[in-house]
mmCIF file of C-alpha atoms and ligand atoms in Angstrom:
data_model
loop_
_atom_site.group_PDB
_atom_site.id
_atom_site.type_symbol
_atom_site.label_atom_id
_atom_site.label_comp_id
_atom_site.label_asym_id
_atom_site.label_seq_id
_atom_site.Cartn_x
_atom_site.Cartn_y
_atom_site.Cartn_z
ATOM 1 C CA MET A 1 21.344 47.710 112.438
ATOM 2 C CA THR A 2 18.940 44.796 112.108
ATOM 3 C CA THR A 3 18.628 42.549 115.112
ATOM 4 C CA LEU A 4 16.530 39.463 115.500
ATOM 5 C CA ALA A 5 14.644 39.781 118.766
ATOM 6 C CA PRO A 6 13.276 36.782 120.654
ATOM 7 C CA ILE A 7 9.790 35.635 119.640
ATOM 8 C CA GLY A 8 7.117 37.313 121.731
ATOM 9 C CA ALA A 9 9.268 40.323 122.663
ATOM 10 C CA THR A 10 7.801 43.803 122.233
ATOM 11 C CA PRO A 11 9.271 45.331 119.063
ATOM 12 C CA GLN A 12 12.000 47.862 119.825
ATOM 13 C CA PRO A 13 12.722 50.858 117.607
ATOM 14 C CA GLY A 14 15.306 49.909 114.991
ATOM 15 C CA SER A 15 14.614 46.173 115.022
ATOM 16 C CA THR A 16 12.998 43.396 113.049
ATOM 17 C CA THR A 17 11.245 40.513 114.779
ATOM 18 C CA LYS A 18 9.665 37.349 113.476
ATOM 19 C CA LYS A 19 6.599 35.563 114.799
ATOM 20 C CA SER A 20 4.199 32.842 113.773
ATOM 21 C CA PHE A 21 1.229 33.910 111.632
ATOM 22 C CA GLY A 22 -0.451 30.528 111.104
ATOM 23 C CA LYS A 23 -0.199 27.831 108.448
ATOM 24 C CA THR A 24 -0.871 27.303 104.755
ATOM 25 C CA PRO A 25 -3.689 24.863 103.833
ATOM 26 C CA ASP A 26 -1.026 22.135 103.381
ATOM 27 C CA GLY A 27 0.413 22.764 106.831
ATOM 28 C CA GLN A 28 3.496 24.855 106.108
ATOM 29 C CA PRO A 29 4.278 27.480 108.750
ATOM 30 C CA VAL A 30 3.640 31.102 107.794
ATOM 31 C CA ASP A 31 5.596 33.896 109.477
ATOM 32 C CA LEU A 32 5.021 37.545 110.217
ATOM 33 C CA TYR A 33 7.969 39.932 110.255
ATOM 34 C CA VAL A 34 7.588 43.131 112.237
ATOM 35 C CA LEU A 35 9.891 45.906 111.024
ATOM 36 C CA THR A 36 10.122 48.804 113.484
ATOM 37 C CA ASN A 37 12.084 51.852 112.391
ATOM 38 C CA LYS A 38 14.008 54.252 114.585
ATOM 39 C CA SER A 39 11.076 56.660 114.810
ATOM 40 C CA GLY A 40 8.708 53.901 115.958
ATOM 41 C CA ALA A 41 6.748 53.369 112.727
ATOM 42 C CA GLU A 42 6.053 49.715 112.042
ATOM 43 C CA ALA A 43 5.449 47.513 108.994
ATOM 44 C CA SER A 44 4.327 43.907 109.402
ATOM 45 C CA ILE A 45 4.928 41.689 106.408
ATOM 46 C CA THR A 46 4.067 38.028 105.949
ATOM 47 C CA ASN A 47 5.918 35.587 103.722
ATOM 48 C CA TYR A 48 2.491 34.288 102.549
ATOM 49 C CA GLY A 49 1.893 36.261 99.362
ATOM 50 C CA GLY A 50 4.511 38.757 100.537
ATOM 51 C CA ALA A 51 1.645 40.823 101.918
ATOM 52 C CA VAL A 52 2.029 43.992 103.950
ATOM 53 C CA VAL A 53 -0.299 43.087 106.833
ATOM 54 C CA SER A 54 -0.116 46.361 108.725
ATOM 55 C CA LEU A 55 1.630 49.688 108.340
ATOM 56 C CA LYS A 56 1.583 51.939 111.382
ATOM 57 C CA VAL A 57 2.682 55.503 110.728
ATOM 58 C CA PRO A 58 2.283 58.666 112.813
ATOM 59 C CA ASP A 59 -0.266 61.437 112.294
ATOM 60 C CA ARG A 60 0.498 65.085 113.053
ATOM 61 C CA THR A 61 0.227 64.524 116.803
ATOM 62 C CA GLY A 62 2.604 61.545 116.601
ATOM 63 C CA LYS A 63 -0.187 59.023 117.162
ATOM 64 C CA LEU A 64 0.249 55.840 115.099
ATOM 65 C CA ALA A 65 -2.535 54.533 112.856
ATOM 66 C CA ASP A 66 -2.577 51.371 110.768
ATOM 67 C CA VAL A 67 -3.146 52.721 107.258
ATOM 68 C CA VAL A 68 -3.601 49.485 105.289
ATOM 69 C CA LEU A 69 -6.426 46.953 105.066
ATOM 70 C CA GLY A 70 -5.606 43.348 105.872
ATOM 71 C CA TYR A 71 -6.297 40.290 108.022
ATOM 72 C CA ASP A 72 -5.229 39.129 111.493
ATOM 73 C CA THR A 73 -3.992 35.660 110.481
ATOM 74 C CA ALA A 74 -2.571 33.732 107.524
ATOM 75 C CA ASP A 75 -6.036 32.190 106.970
ATOM 76 C CA GLY A 76 -7.379 35.573 105.942
ATOM 77 C CA TYR A 77 -4.750 35.788 103.210
ATOM 78 C CA VAL A 78 -5.311 32.185 102.112
ATOM 79 C CA ASN A 79 -9.014 32.979 101.557
ATOM 80 C CA ASP A 80 -8.536 36.550 100.306
ATOM 81 C CA LYS A 81 -9.961 37.572 96.928
ATOM 82 C CA SER A 82 -9.099 41.277 97.127
ATOM 83 C CA TYR A 83 -5.277 41.007 97.091
ATOM 84 C CA PHE A 84 -4.972 42.989 100.351
ATOM 85 C CA GLY A 85 -1.370 44.216 100.609
ATOM 86 C CA ALA A 86 -0.125 41.382 98.417
ATOM 87 C CA LEU A 87 2.723 41.068 95.967
ATOM 88 C CA VAL A 88 1.183 40.623 92.549
ATOM 89 C CA GLY A 89 2.701 38.579 89.719
ATOM 90 C CA ARG A 90 3.511 37.456 87.237
ATOM 91 C CA TYR A 91 1.345 40.048 85.610
ATOM 92 C CA GLY A 92 -0.318 42.852 87.547
ATOM 93 C CA ASN A 93 -3.857 43.560 86.300
ATOM 94 C CA ARG A 94 -5.544 41.956 83.290
ATOM 95 C CA ILE A 95 -4.385 40.055 80.228
ATOM 96 C CA ALA A 96 -7.243 39.835 77.741
ATOM 97 C CA HIS A 97 -8.616 36.406 76.796
ATOM 98 C CA ALA A 98 -5.965 34.823 79.029
ATOM 99 C CA GLN A 99 -3.456 34.647 76.223
ATOM 100 C CA PHE A 100 -0.646 36.413 74.459
ATOM 101 C CA VAL A 101 1.811 35.740 71.643
ATOM 102 C CA LEU A 102 5.602 35.842 71.984
ATOM 103 C CA ASP A 103 7.813 35.112 68.970
ATOM 104 C CA GLY A 104 4.861 33.594 67.124
ATOM 105 C CA LYS A 105 3.952 31.165 69.921
ATOM 106 C CA THR A 106 0.620 31.549 71.712
ATOM 107 C CA TYR A 107 0.732 31.165 75.486
ATOM 108 C CA THR A 108 -2.519 30.262 77.211
ATOM 109 C CA LEU A 109 -2.890 31.429 80.796
ATOM 110 C CA ALA A 110 -5.140 30.527 83.729
ATOM 111 C CA LYS A 111 -8.463 32.417 83.543
ATOM 112 C CA ASN A 112 -9.664 33.923 86.807
ATOM 113 C CA ASN A 113 -11.594 37.039 85.786
ATOM 114 C CA GLY A 114 -14.273 36.047 83.284
ATOM 115 C CA GLU A 115 -12.414 35.297 80.060
ATOM 116 C CA ASN A 116 -9.316 37.103 81.269
ATOM 117 C CA THR A 117 -6.310 36.636 83.548
ATOM 118 C CA LEU A 118 -6.137 38.984 86.538
ATOM 119 C CA HIS A 119 -3.073 39.492 88.750
ATOM 120 C CA GLY A 120 -1.189 36.389 87.590
ATOM 121 C CA GLY A 121 -4.003 33.833 87.400
ATOM 122 C CA VAL A 122 -5.692 31.403 89.776
ATOM 123 C CA LYS A 123 -2.596 30.987 91.959
ATOM 124 C CA GLY A 124 -0.691 34.221 91.572
ATOM 125 C CA PHE A 125 2.291 35.343 93.626
ATOM 126 C CA ASN A 126 -0.203 36.499 96.277
ATOM 127 C CA LYS A 127 -0.884 32.814 97.081
ATOM 128 C CA ALA A 128 2.781 31.723 97.136
ATOM 129 C CA LEU A 129 4.888 31.091 100.211
ATOM 130 C CA TRP A 130 7.986 33.251 99.776
ATOM 131 C CA THR A 131 11.404 32.628 101.353
ATOM 132 C CA ALA A 132 12.178 35.441 103.775
ATOM 133 C CA LYS A 133 15.508 36.824 104.876
ATOM 134 C CA ILE A 134 16.149 39.777 107.163
ATOM 135 C CA LEU A 135 18.748 42.023 105.514
ATOM 136 C CA PRO A 136 20.984 44.665 106.995
ATOM 137 C CA ALA A 137 19.948 48.134 105.782
ATOM 138 C CA LYS A 138 21.636 51.509 106.142
ATOM 139 C CA ASP A 139 18.489 53.584 106.288
ATOM 140 C CA GLY A 140 15.936 51.378 108.041
ATOM 141 C CA GLN A 141 14.754 47.786 108.370
ATOM 142 C CA SER A 142 14.792 45.442 105.365
ATOM 143 C CA LEU A 143 13.223 42.118 104.523
ATOM 144 C CA GLU A 144 13.969 40.199 101.345
ATOM 145 C CA LEU A 145 11.361 37.825 99.940
ATOM 146 C CA SER A 146 12.332 35.408 97.174
ATOM 147 C CA TYR A 147 10.292 33.119 95.006
ATOM 148 C CA LEU A 148 11.015 30.816 92.086
ATOM 149 C CA SER A 149 8.101 30.787 89.675
ATOM 150 C CA LYS A 150 8.560 27.664 87.590
ATOM 151 C CA ASP A 151 8.414 27.493 83.806
ATOM 152 C CA GLY A 152 4.755 27.144 82.825
ATOM 153 C CA GLU A 153 3.299 28.400 86.135
ATOM 154 C CA GLU A 154 -0.211 29.688 85.376
ATOM 155 C CA GLY A 155 0.817 29.376 81.700
ATOM 156 C CA PHE A 156 3.735 31.844 81.722
ATOM 157 C CA PRO A 157 7.034 30.767 80.109
ATOM 158 C CA GLY A 158 10.429 30.626 81.815
ATOM 159 C CA ASN A 159 11.764 29.805 85.240
ATOM 160 C CA LEU A 160 11.508 33.208 86.868
ATOM 161 C CA LYS A 161 13.576 34.072 89.928
ATOM 162 C CA VAL A 162 11.963 36.945 91.798
ATOM 163 C CA SER A 163 13.257 38.947 94.721
ATOM 164 C CA VAL A 164 11.391 41.716 96.486
ATOM 165 C CA ILE A 165 13.131 43.809 99.125
ATOM 166 C CA TYR A 166 10.878 45.748 101.454
ATOM 167 C CA THR A 167 12.538 48.504 103.475
ATOM 168 C CA LEU A 168 10.781 50.527 106.140
ATOM 169 C CA THR A 169 13.077 53.531 106.217
ATOM 170 C CA ASP A 170 13.779 55.575 109.330
ATOM 171 C CA THR A 171 12.048 58.491 107.590
ATOM 172 C CA ASN A 172 8.738 56.586 107.319
ATOM 173 C CA ALA A 173 8.867 55.374 103.735
ATOM 174 C CA LEU A 174 8.050 51.872 102.611
ATOM 175 C CA ARG A 175 10.392 51.136 99.720
ATOM 176 C CA ILE A 176 9.777 48.105 97.525
ATOM 177 C CA VAL A 177 12.568 46.956 95.217
ATOM 178 C CA TYR A 178 11.558 44.312 92.682
ATOM 179 C CA SER A 179 14.155 42.221 90.815
ATOM 180 C CA ALA A 180 13.767 39.245 88.512
ATOM 181 C CA THR A 181 15.581 37.134 85.948
ATOM 182 C CA THR A 182 14.277 34.478 83.584
ATOM 183 C CA ASP A 183 15.744 31.563 81.615
ATOM 184 C CA LYS A 184 13.234 31.949 78.729
ATOM 185 C CA LYS A 185 11.724 34.986 77.070
ATOM 186 C CA THR A 186 8.634 35.975 79.074
ATOM 187 C CA VAL A 187 6.415 38.898 80.109
ATOM 188 C CA LEU A 188 6.506 40.416 83.569
ATOM 189 C CA ASN A 189 4.696 43.138 85.501
ATOM 190 C CA LEU A 190 5.148 43.074 89.272
ATOM 191 C CA THR A 191 3.283 45.273 91.718
ATOM 192 C CA SER A 192 2.072 45.589 95.286
ATOM 193 C CA HIS A 193 -1.637 45.734 96.063
ATOM 194 C CA GLY A 194 -1.749 47.836 99.230
ATOM 195 C CA TYR A 195 -5.200 49.171 100.135
ATOM 196 C CA PHE A 196 -4.635 52.482 101.889
ATOM 197 C CA ASN A 197 -6.832 54.474 104.197
ATOM 198 C CA LEU A 198 -4.781 57.285 105.680
ATOM 199 C CA ALA A 199 -7.358 57.893 108.416
ATOM 200 C CA GLY A 200 -6.698 54.325 109.583
ATOM 201 C CA GLN A 201 -8.070 51.026 108.324
ATOM 202 C CA GLY A 202 -11.669 50.429 109.374
ATOM 203 C CA SER A 203 -12.403 54.145 109.681
ATOM 204 C CA GLY A 204 -14.829 54.382 106.743
ATOM 205 C CA ASP A 205 -14.431 55.551 103.180
ATOM 206 C CA ILE A 206 -11.583 57.363 101.444
ATOM 207 C CA LEU A 207 -13.786 59.768 99.459
ATOM 208 C CA GLY A 208 -12.453 62.782 101.365
ATOM 209 C CA HIS A 209 -8.790 61.916 100.779
ATOM 210 C CA LEU A 210 -6.970 64.408 98.573
ATOM 211 C CA LEU A 211 -5.109 62.777 95.700
ATOM 212 C CA THR A 212 -2.581 64.079 93.173
ATOM 213 C CA ILE A 213 -1.480 61.989 90.175
ATOM 214 C CA GLN A 214 0.908 63.798 87.836
ATOM 215 C CA ALA A 215 -0.421 62.111 84.711
ATOM 216 C CA ASP A 216 -1.785 63.863 81.623
ATOM 217 C CA LYS A 217 -3.335 60.689 80.242
ATOM 218 C CA PHE A 218 -5.021 57.478 81.327
ATOM 219 C CA THR A 219 -5.971 54.269 79.537
ATOM 220 C CA PRO A 220 -9.766 53.975 79.078
ATOM 221 C CA VAL A 221 -11.234 50.472 79.394
ATOM 222 C CA ASP A 222 -14.006 48.311 77.961
ATOM 223 C CA ALA A 223 -16.718 46.552 79.985
ATOM 224 C CA ALA A 224 -14.243 43.843 81.094
ATOM 225 C CA LEU A 225 -11.828 46.559 82.311
ATOM 226 C CA ILE A 226 -9.382 45.800 79.492
ATOM 227 C CA PRO A 227 -7.732 48.915 77.978
ATOM 228 C CA THR A 228 -9.109 49.847 74.584
ATOM 229 C CA GLY A 229 -5.607 50.892 73.473
ATOM 230 C CA GLU A 230 -6.372 54.602 73.564
ATOM 231 C CA LEU A 231 -4.335 57.008 75.691
ATOM 232 C CA ARG A 232 -6.880 59.658 76.676
ATOM 233 C CA ASP A 233 -6.216 63.164 78.028
ATOM 234 C CA VAL A 234 -7.383 63.586 81.608
ATOM 235 C CA ALA A 235 -8.046 67.296 80.968
ATOM 236 C CA GLY A 236 -11.726 68.136 81.361
ATOM 237 C CA THR A 237 -12.587 64.682 82.767
ATOM 238 C CA PRO A 238 -13.135 63.337 86.312
ATOM 239 C CA PHE A 239 -9.794 61.552 85.837
ATOM 240 C CA ASP A 240 -7.798 64.771 86.169
ATOM 241 C CA PHE A 241 -5.874 64.572 89.468
ATOM 242 C CA ARG A 242 -3.013 66.820 88.411
ATOM 243 C CA LYS A 243 -3.989 69.189 91.237
ATOM 244 C CA PRO A 244 -4.852 67.834 94.713
ATOM 245 C CA THR A 245 -8.522 66.774 94.508
ATOM 246 C CA ALA A 246 -10.749 64.812 96.862
ATOM 247 C CA ILE A 247 -11.183 61.276 95.521
ATOM 248 C CA GLY A 248 -14.956 61.412 96.022
ATOM 249 C CA VAL A 249 -15.951 64.725 94.473
ATOM 250 C CA ARG A 250 -16.418 63.354 90.939
ATOM 251 C CA ILE A 251 -16.493 59.578 91.532
ATOM 252 C CA ASP A 252 -20.247 59.227 90.906
ATOM 253 C CA GLN A 253 -20.446 61.584 87.939
ATOM 254 C CA ASP A 254 -22.292 60.454 84.845
ATOM 255 C CA ASP A 255 -19.118 59.398 83.070
ATOM 256 C CA GLU A 256 -18.849 56.278 80.915
ATOM 257 C CA GLN A 257 -15.409 55.303 82.265
ATOM 258 C CA LEU A 258 -16.380 55.759 85.930
ATOM 259 C CA LYS A 259 -19.491 53.654 85.301
ATOM 260 C CA LEU A 260 -17.463 50.846 83.729
ATOM 261 C CA GLY A 261 -15.075 50.805 86.721
ATOM 262 C CA GLY A 262 -17.773 51.271 89.365
ATOM 263 C CA GLY A 263 -15.529 54.200 90.330
ATOM 264 C CA TYR A 264 -11.833 54.593 89.605
ATOM 265 C CA ASP A 265 -10.174 51.403 88.406
ATOM 266 C CA HIS A 266 -7.871 52.781 85.745
ATOM 267 C CA ASN A 267 -4.265 52.909 84.708
ATOM 268 C CA TYR A 268 -2.641 56.329 84.641
ATOM 269 C CA VAL A 269 0.124 56.902 82.127
ATOM 270 C CA LEU A 270 3.386 57.667 83.829
ATOM 271 C CA ARG A 271 6.692 56.001 83.012
ATOM 272 C CA PRO A 272 5.430 53.237 83.130
ATOM 273 C CA GLY A 273 1.966 53.378 84.850
ATOM 274 C CA VAL A 274 -0.088 53.310 88.041
ATOM 275 C CA GLN A 275 -3.474 51.677 88.576
ATOM 276 C CA PHE A 276 -5.679 53.891 90.724
ATOM 277 C CA TYR A 277 -8.389 51.683 92.226
ATOM 278 C CA THR A 278 -10.962 52.901 94.742
ATOM 279 C CA GLY A 279 -11.885 49.532 96.273
ATOM 280 C CA ASN A 280 -15.119 49.405 94.280
ATOM 281 C CA PHE A 281 -15.425 45.634 94.668
ATOM 282 C CA LEU A 282 -15.079 45.585 98.475
ATOM 283 C CA ASP A 283 -18.339 44.241 99.899
ATOM 284 C CA GLY A 284 -17.592 43.712 103.606
ATOM 285 C CA LYS A 285 -18.295 39.975 103.401
ATOM 286 C CA THR A 286 -14.830 38.862 104.553
ATOM 287 C CA PRO A 287 -13.950 40.298 107.966
ATOM 288 C CA GLY A 288 -10.653 42.137 108.131
ATOM 289 C CA LYS A 289 -8.337 43.036 111.008
ATOM 290 C CA GLY A 290 -10.125 43.155 114.350
ATOM 291 C CA GLY A 291 -13.283 41.822 112.656
ATOM 292 C CA VAL A 292 -13.825 45.047 110.701
ATOM 293 C CA ALA A 293 -16.067 44.830 107.610
ATOM 294 C CA TYR A 294 -14.323 46.660 104.784
ATOM 295 C CA LEU A 295 -16.987 48.211 102.585
ATOM 296 C CA ARG A 296 -16.962 49.661 99.086
ATOM 297 C CA ARG A 297 -14.451 52.500 98.735
ATOM 298 C CA ASN A 298 -13.039 52.083 102.237
ATOM 299 C CA ALA A 299 -9.519 52.197 100.745
ATOM 300 C CA PHE A 300 -7.664 53.195 97.618
ATOM 301 C CA CYS A 301 -4.834 51.465 95.772
ATOM 302 C CA LEU A 302 -2.006 52.950 93.753
ATOM 303 C CA GLU A 303 -0.513 49.936 92.012
ATOM 304 C CA THR A 304 2.666 50.944 90.203
ATOM 305 C CA GLN A 305 2.847 48.833 87.089
ATOM 306 C CA HIS A 306 2.988 48.534 83.342
ATOM 307 C CA TYR A 307 -0.275 49.177 81.536
ATOM 308 C CA PRO A 308 -2.831 46.359 81.769
ATOM 309 C CA ASP A 309 -2.920 43.918 78.873
ATOM 310 C CA SER A 310 0.393 45.197 77.465
ATOM 311 C CA PRO A 311 1.347 41.767 76.045
ATOM 312 C CA ASN A 312 -1.584 42.168 73.611
ATOM 313 C CA GLN A 313 -1.273 45.896 72.941
ATOM 314 C CA PRO A 314 1.511 46.679 70.464
ATOM 315 C CA LYS A 315 1.319 50.434 71.134
ATOM 316 C CA PHE A 316 1.936 50.047 74.881
ATOM 317 C CA PRO A 317 5.506 49.910 76.264
ATOM 318 C CA SER A 318 7.026 46.424 76.137
ATOM 319 C CA VAL A 319 6.798 44.084 79.154
ATOM 320 C CA VAL A 320 9.101 41.457 77.664
ATOM 321 C CA LEU A 321 11.918 40.120 79.841
ATOM 322 C CA ASN A 322 14.685 38.232 78.029
ATOM 323 C CA PRO A 323 17.199 35.793 79.495
ATOM 324 C CA GLY A 324 20.278 37.757 80.561
ATOM 325 C CA GLU A 325 18.225 40.866 81.370
ATOM 326 C CA HIS A 326 17.596 42.045 84.905
ATOM 327 C CA TYR A 327 14.095 43.284 85.765
ATOM 328 C CA HIS A 328 14.490 46.039 88.334
ATOM 329 C CA THR A 329 11.872 48.508 89.531
ATOM 330 C CA ILE A 330 11.486 50.527 92.721
ATOM 331 C CA THR A 331 8.322 51.915 94.306
ATOM 332 C CA THR A 332 8.406 54.117 97.410
ATOM 333 C CA TYR A 333 5.366 54.973 99.513
ATOM 334 C CA LYS A 334 6.417 57.910 101.685
ATOM 335 C CA PHE A 335 4.372 58.994 104.702
ATOM 336 C CA SER A 336 4.630 62.494 106.109
ATOM 337 C CA VAL A 337 2.409 65.048 107.826
ATOM 338 C CA GLU A 338 1.598 68.705 107.255
ATOM 339 C CA LYS A 339 1.978 70.543 110.533
HETATM 340 C C1 LIG B 416 -7.100 45.807 90.534
HETATM 341 C C2 LIG B 416 -8.097 45.691 89.450
HETATM 342 C C3 LIG B 416 -9.463 45.744 90.030
HETATM 343 C C4 LIG B 416 -9.647 44.637 91.041
HETATM 344 C C5 LIG B 416 -8.573 44.726 92.090
HETATM 345 C C6 LIG B 416 -8.605 43.545 93.014
HETATM 346 O O1 LIG B 416 -7.068 47.061 91.069
HETATM 347 O O2 LIG B 416 -7.952 46.677 88.464
HETATM 348 O O3 LIG B 416 -10.419 45.645 89.016
HETATM 349 O O4 LIG B 416 -9.587 43.399 90.412
HETATM 350 O O5 LIG B 416 -7.308 44.788 91.507
HETATM 351 O O6 LIG B 416 -9.861 43.276 93.526
#
């Protein structure tokens, strides 16, 4: 059962509490929701950008660690350029030359990454104030965030109604259910930009983390990190994570694709895709939680998504959403320990 505890109370297992997290630049209050599951794991989520601010899960001795990078106050998220924990929309990753064509009409988008659009444009969903509602959930604690992205926002067509339901399950999974509808034909690719460090945020790099990605292919990129259109076999390359492999063992190999990304910053081909990003752009300049400087490769991201630049790549799966259709995707990050 979800109960709303008084502000300031210590979170109890099996509860969701709400507290103040600061203000937006134009003075609107920003909240932080603390979801505590029955086993004591805790996810804190803000309605500013829908960001997961902290995620405390147990290690093998039962000790909790906060496994995501983030900031202590709303200000950090207002100023953030790394998309820490944020909901990303309308289009996760890059759209080349900040434009695409739908039914013969060219749509011009906001440019925020050289000539290209990254993660929705200058003011993506990560900079929006979402409407939050605590929902009853059978298997944990749930928070629904809703946002109306107006026709023409950042250049995208259609009034888009988006709902994201976060559930921290009692078995230590963070489930994210994305839904959306539009009143005009549009393109859509929602994701979550969690930066994970399973040893705890602020504990150094993630090069020793073992990673498995069950993908036979990835999408190589050009110098602007736009896919070339090729689907390349991972076999025989440093991109092969089909067996558990430490993230760092091949990351600095003399490989054209690793050089272009400054490490891993590539989409893996699943149904649909996942961007594996090793925090190559983190430079420690913006202090994170507890004043920690997050340095290069101090976290990794697994952004479930459609392939980057799909609106301009006819061979990639379609990202078109039509009026009357219901966009619906689910991503689950499950945390467990080997004893
Ligand atoms: C994605 C991109 C990266 C970078 C980060 C945010 O992972 O692929 O190139 O822009 O987001 O910093």
